[in-house]
PDB file of C-alpha atoms in Angstrom:
ATOM      1  CA  MET A 139     113.364 127.801 153.732  1.00  0.00           C
ATOM      2  CA  ALA A 140     116.740 126.292 154.511  1.00  0.00           C
ATOM      3  CA  VAL A 141     118.095 129.672 155.668  1.00  0.00           C
ATOM      4  CA  HIS A 142     115.116 130.041 157.995  1.00  0.00           C
ATOM      5  CA  ALA A 143     115.742 126.595 159.513  1.00  0.00           C
ATOM      6  CA  VAL A 144     119.484 127.189 159.919  1.00  0.00           C
ATOM      7  CA  LEU A 145     118.934 130.547 161.612  1.00  0.00           C
ATOM      8  CA  LEU A 146     116.372 129.093 164.036  1.00  0.00           C
ATOM      9  CA  VAL A 147     118.643 126.163 164.900  1.00  0.00           C
ATOM     10  CA  ALA A 148     121.530 128.583 165.493  1.00  0.00           C
ATOM     11  CA  TYR A 149     119.257 130.689 167.676  1.00  0.00           C
ATOM     12  CA  THR A 150     118.153 127.794 169.883  1.00  0.00           C
ATOM     13  CA  PHE A 151     121.501 125.981 170.225  1.00  0.00           C
ATOM     14  CA  PRO A 152     123.835 126.894 173.118  1.00  0.00           C
ATOM     15  CA  ALA A 153     126.122 129.833 172.338  1.00  0.00           C
ATOM     16  CA  GLU A 154     129.263 127.698 172.612  1.00  0.00           C
ATOM     17  CA  GLN A 155     128.137 125.473 169.711  1.00  0.00           C
ATOM     18  CA  VAL A 156     127.380 128.271 167.240  1.00  0.00           C
ATOM     19  CA  PRO A 157     129.918 130.543 165.512  1.00  0.00           C
ATOM     20  CA  VAL A 158     129.745 134.126 166.756  1.00  0.00           C
ATOM     21  CA  ARG A 159     128.770 135.681 163.426  1.00  0.00           C
ATOM     22  CA  LEU A 160     126.018 133.089 162.808  1.00  0.00           C
ATOM     23  CA  ARG A 161     124.769 133.572 166.380  1.00  0.00           C
ATOM     24  CA  PHE A 162     124.542 137.320 165.778  1.00  0.00           C
ATOM     25  CA  TRP A 163     122.526 136.893 162.588  1.00  0.00           C
ATOM     26  CA  SER A 164     120.272 134.265 164.147  1.00  0.00           C
ATOM     27  CA  GLN A 165     119.470 136.567 167.075  1.00  0.00           C
ATOM     28  CA  ALA A 166     118.825 139.507 164.749  1.00  0.00           C
ATOM     29  CA  TYR A 167     116.412 137.345 162.756  1.00  0.00           C
ATOM     30  CA  ALA A 168     114.646 135.284 165.418  1.00  0.00           C
ATOM     31  CA  ARG A 169     114.254 137.757 168.262  1.00  0.00           C
ATOM     32  CA  VAL A 170     112.232 140.142 166.181  1.00  0.00           C
ATOM     33  CA  LEU A 171     109.859 137.474 164.933  1.00  0.00           C
ATOM     34  CA  PHE A 172     109.758 134.716 167.537  1.00  0.00           C
ATOM     35  CA  HIS A 173     111.177 135.773 170.893  1.00  0.00           C
ATOM     36  CA  GLN A 174     108.582 135.856 173.667  1.00  0.00           C
ATOM     37  CA  ASP A 175     108.757 138.676 176.158  1.00  0.00           C
ATOM     38  CA  TRP A 176     106.719 137.403 179.078  1.00  0.00           C
ATOM     39  CA  ARG A 177     106.596 140.851 180.680  1.00  0.00           C
ATOM     40  CA  LEU A 178     104.082 141.752 178.002  1.00  0.00           C
ATOM     41  CA  PHE A 179     101.573 139.342 179.534  1.00  0.00           C
ATOM     42  CA  ALA A 180     102.531 139.473 183.215  1.00  0.00           C
ATOM     43  CA  PRO A 181     104.594 142.524 184.193  1.00  0.00           C
ATOM     44  CA  ASP A 182     106.586 142.374 187.381  1.00  0.00           C
ATOM     45  CA  PRO A 183     104.426 143.706 190.183  1.00  0.00           C
ATOM     46  CA  PRO A 184     105.887 146.485 192.288  1.00  0.00           C
ATOM     47  CA  ALA A 185     107.603 145.408 195.497  1.00  0.00           C
ATOM     48  CA  CYS A 186     105.222 147.509 197.585  1.00  0.00           C
ATOM     49  CA  GLY A 187     101.857 149.077 197.107  1.00  0.00           C
ATOM     50  CA  CYS A 188     101.208 152.771 197.072  1.00  0.00           C
ATOM     51  CA  THR A 189      98.844 154.037 199.779  1.00  0.00           C
ATOM     52  CA  LEU A 190      97.520 157.440 200.761  1.00  0.00           C
ATOM     53  CA  GLN A 191      97.217 158.577 204.355  1.00  0.00           C
ATOM     54  CA  VAL A 192      95.290 161.500 205.775  1.00  0.00           C
ATOM     55  CA  LYS A 193      95.916 163.286 209.053  1.00  0.00           C
ATOM     56  CA  GLY A 194      93.026 163.505 211.475  1.00  0.00           C
ATOM     57  CA  THR A 195      92.588 165.866 214.413  1.00  0.00           C
ATOM     58  CA  ASP A 196      91.471 163.428 217.114  1.00  0.00           C
ATOM     59  CA  ASP A 197      94.975 162.299 217.984  1.00  0.00           C
ATOM     60  CA  GLY A 198      97.000 163.772 215.124  1.00  0.00           C
ATOM     61  CA  ALA A 199      97.706 160.303 213.738  1.00  0.00           C
ATOM     62  CA  TRP A 200      97.882 159.412 210.073  1.00  0.00           C
ATOM     63  CA  THR A 201      95.264 156.942 208.891  1.00  0.00           C
ATOM     64  CA  ASP A 202      95.055 155.061 205.614  1.00  0.00           C
ATOM     65  CA  LEU A 203      92.472 156.522 203.303  1.00  0.00           C
ATOM     66  CA  SER A 204      91.616 153.008 202.138  1.00  0.00           C
ATOM     67  CA  ASP A 205      90.598 152.061 205.708  1.00  0.00           C
ATOM     68  CA  GLN A 206      87.618 154.436 205.582  1.00  0.00           C
ATOM     69  CA  SER A 207      85.573 151.759 203.813  1.00  0.00           C
ATOM     70  CA  ARG A 208      85.998 148.035 203.201  1.00  0.00           C
ATOM     71  CA  HIS A 209      84.184 148.078 199.878  1.00  0.00           C
ATOM     72  CA  PHE A 210      86.351 146.857 196.994  1.00  0.00           C
ATOM     73  CA  ILE A 211      85.452 149.859 194.821  1.00  0.00           C
ATOM     74  CA  TRP A 212      86.651 152.193 197.571  1.00  0.00           C
ATOM     75  CA  GLN A 213      89.924 150.265 197.796  1.00  0.00           C
ATOM     76  CA  ARG A 214      90.302 150.529 194.015  1.00  0.00           C
ATOM     77  CA  MET A 215      89.606 154.275 194.058  1.00  0.00           C
ATOM     78  CA  CYS A 216      92.281 154.798 196.725  1.00  0.00           C
ATOM     79  CA  ALA A 217      94.822 152.778 194.755  1.00  0.00           C
ATOM     80  CA  ASN A 218      94.053 154.699 191.552  1.00  0.00           C
ATOM     81  CA  ALA A 219      94.279 158.063 193.330  1.00  0.00           C
ATOM     82  CA  CYS A 220      97.658 157.049 194.730  1.00  0.00           C
ATOM     83  CA  ARG A 221      98.943 155.989 191.313  1.00  0.00           C
ATOM     84  CA  TYR A 222      97.658 159.242 189.828  1.00  0.00           C
ATOM     85  CA  ALA A 223      99.532 161.217 192.489  1.00  0.00           C
ATOM     86  CA  GLU A 224     102.601 159.032 192.055  1.00  0.00           C
ATOM     87  CA  ALA A 225     102.667 159.821 188.326  1.00  0.00           C
ATOM     88  CA  GLY A 226     103.097 163.502 189.214  1.00  0.00           C
ATOM     89  CA  LEU A 227     106.107 162.817 191.422  1.00  0.00           C
ATOM     90  CA  ALA A 228     109.262 164.366 189.992  1.00  0.00           C
ATOM     91  CA  PRO A 229     112.570 162.588 190.710  1.00  0.00           C
ATOM     92  CA  GLY A 230     114.006 163.810 193.996  1.00  0.00           C
ATOM     93  CA  ALA A 231     110.920 165.871 194.877  1.00  0.00           C
ATOM     94  CA  SER A 232     109.543 165.926 198.411  1.00  0.00           C
ATOM     95  CA  THR A 233     106.035 167.018 197.467  1.00  0.00           C
ATOM     96  CA  VAL A 234     103.506 166.355 194.745  1.00  0.00           C
ATOM     97  CA  ASN A 235     101.391 169.252 193.549  1.00  0.00           C
ATOM     98  CA  ALA A 236      98.042 167.577 193.084  1.00  0.00           C
ATOM     99  CA  PRO A 237      95.995 168.816 190.160  1.00  0.00           C
ATOM    100  CA  LEU A 238      92.442 169.984 190.750  1.00  0.00           C
ATOM    101  CA  PRO A 239      90.713 166.658 189.869  1.00  0.00           C
ATOM    102  CA  LEU A 240      92.887 164.758 192.356  1.00  0.00           C
ATOM    103  CA  THR A 241      92.340 167.434 195.001  1.00  0.00           C
ATOM    104  CA  ARG A 242      88.557 167.209 194.648  1.00  0.00           C
ATOM    105  CA  THR A 243      88.673 163.418 194.750  1.00  0.00           C
ATOM    106  CA  LEU A 244      90.805 163.312 197.888  1.00  0.00           C
ATOM    107  CA  GLU A 245      88.693 165.926 199.656  1.00  0.00           C
ATOM    108  CA  THR A 246      85.525 163.981 198.861  1.00  0.00           C
ATOM    109  CA  MET A 247      87.060 160.679 199.958  1.00  0.00           C
ATOM    110  CA  ALA A 248      88.330 162.168 203.222  1.00  0.00           C
ATOM    111  CA  GLU A 249      85.011 163.734 204.266  1.00  0.00           C
ATOM    112  CA  GLN A 250      84.566 161.132 207.026  1.00  0.00           C
ATOM    113  CA  VAL A 251      87.967 161.841 208.610  1.00  0.00           C
ATOM    114  CA  PRO A 252      87.518 164.248 211.534  1.00  0.00           C
ATOM    115  CA  ARG A 253      89.811 167.215 211.001  1.00  0.00           C
ATOM    116  CA  LYS A 254      90.101 170.942 211.417  1.00  0.00           C
ATOM    117  CA  GLY A 255      91.679 173.076 208.763  1.00  0.00           C
ATOM    118  CA  PRO A 256      93.045 171.913 205.442  1.00  0.00           C
ATOM    119  CA  LEU A 257      93.332 168.295 204.432  1.00  0.00           C
ATOM    120  CA  LEU A 258      96.830 166.876 204.888  1.00  0.00           C
ATOM    121  CA  VAL A 259      97.678 163.897 202.670  1.00  0.00           C
ATOM    122  CA  ARG A 260     100.864 161.911 202.287  1.00  0.00           C
ATOM    123  CA  MET A 261     101.868 159.098 199.980  1.00  0.00           C
ATOM    124  CA  MET A 262     103.312 155.918 201.474  1.00  0.00           C
ATOM    125  CA  ARG A 263     105.276 153.078 199.935  1.00  0.00           C
ATOM    126  CA  CYS A 264     106.607 150.070 201.830  1.00  0.00           C
ATOM    127  CA  GLU A 265     105.415 151.472 205.168  1.00  0.00           C
ATOM    128  CA  GLU A 266     107.680 154.471 204.634  1.00  0.00           C
ATOM    129  CA  ALA A 267     106.547 158.035 204.026  1.00  0.00           C
ATOM    130  CA  LEU A 268     107.400 158.912 200.471  1.00  0.00           C
ATOM    131  CA  VAL A 269     106.129 162.462 199.958  1.00  0.00           C
ATOM    132  CA  THR A 270     103.406 164.818 201.046  1.00  0.00           C
ATOM    133  CA  ILE A 271     100.759 165.873 198.581  1.00  0.00           C
ATOM    134  CA  GLU A 272     100.036 169.569 198.299  1.00  0.00           C
ATOM    135  CA  LEU A 273      96.413 169.980 197.370  1.00  0.00           C
ATOM    136  CA  VAL A 274      95.170 172.782 195.158  1.00  0.00           C
ATOM    137  CA  ALA A 275      92.695 175.069 196.911  1.00  0.00           C
ATOM    138  CA  HIS A 276      89.481 175.446 194.992  1.00  0.00           C
ATOM    139  CA  ARG A 277      86.089 177.027 195.497  1.00  0.00           C
TER     140      ARG A 277
END
């Protein structure tokens, strides 16, 4: 019990007041059992959100897919689709090859966007184009 108390006191005291070797042992003991990592409960949010944009044919402008509906479930679906696409982004890549489930989801979500030809989708972060998403053609 005394060793436990000494190690915890050495762990909580300022580093200048504790011998180096005792500080090392106190950290090895206390961090494993008692140290609180607040990121476990509240991780740092990303600096910017991930959004998907689709290209329409009316004026050739890119529009946010999440703007097609104001319903909160729609907004959530767009955010999840973007995170799913973002997970497939290889470091340094300029495109994401969307798997078939993501392709079907994006095509269904973009049905209201007037367009001719294939669906063009790009991923945005911080108001800056990140990558384009190459959709898998399916029947």
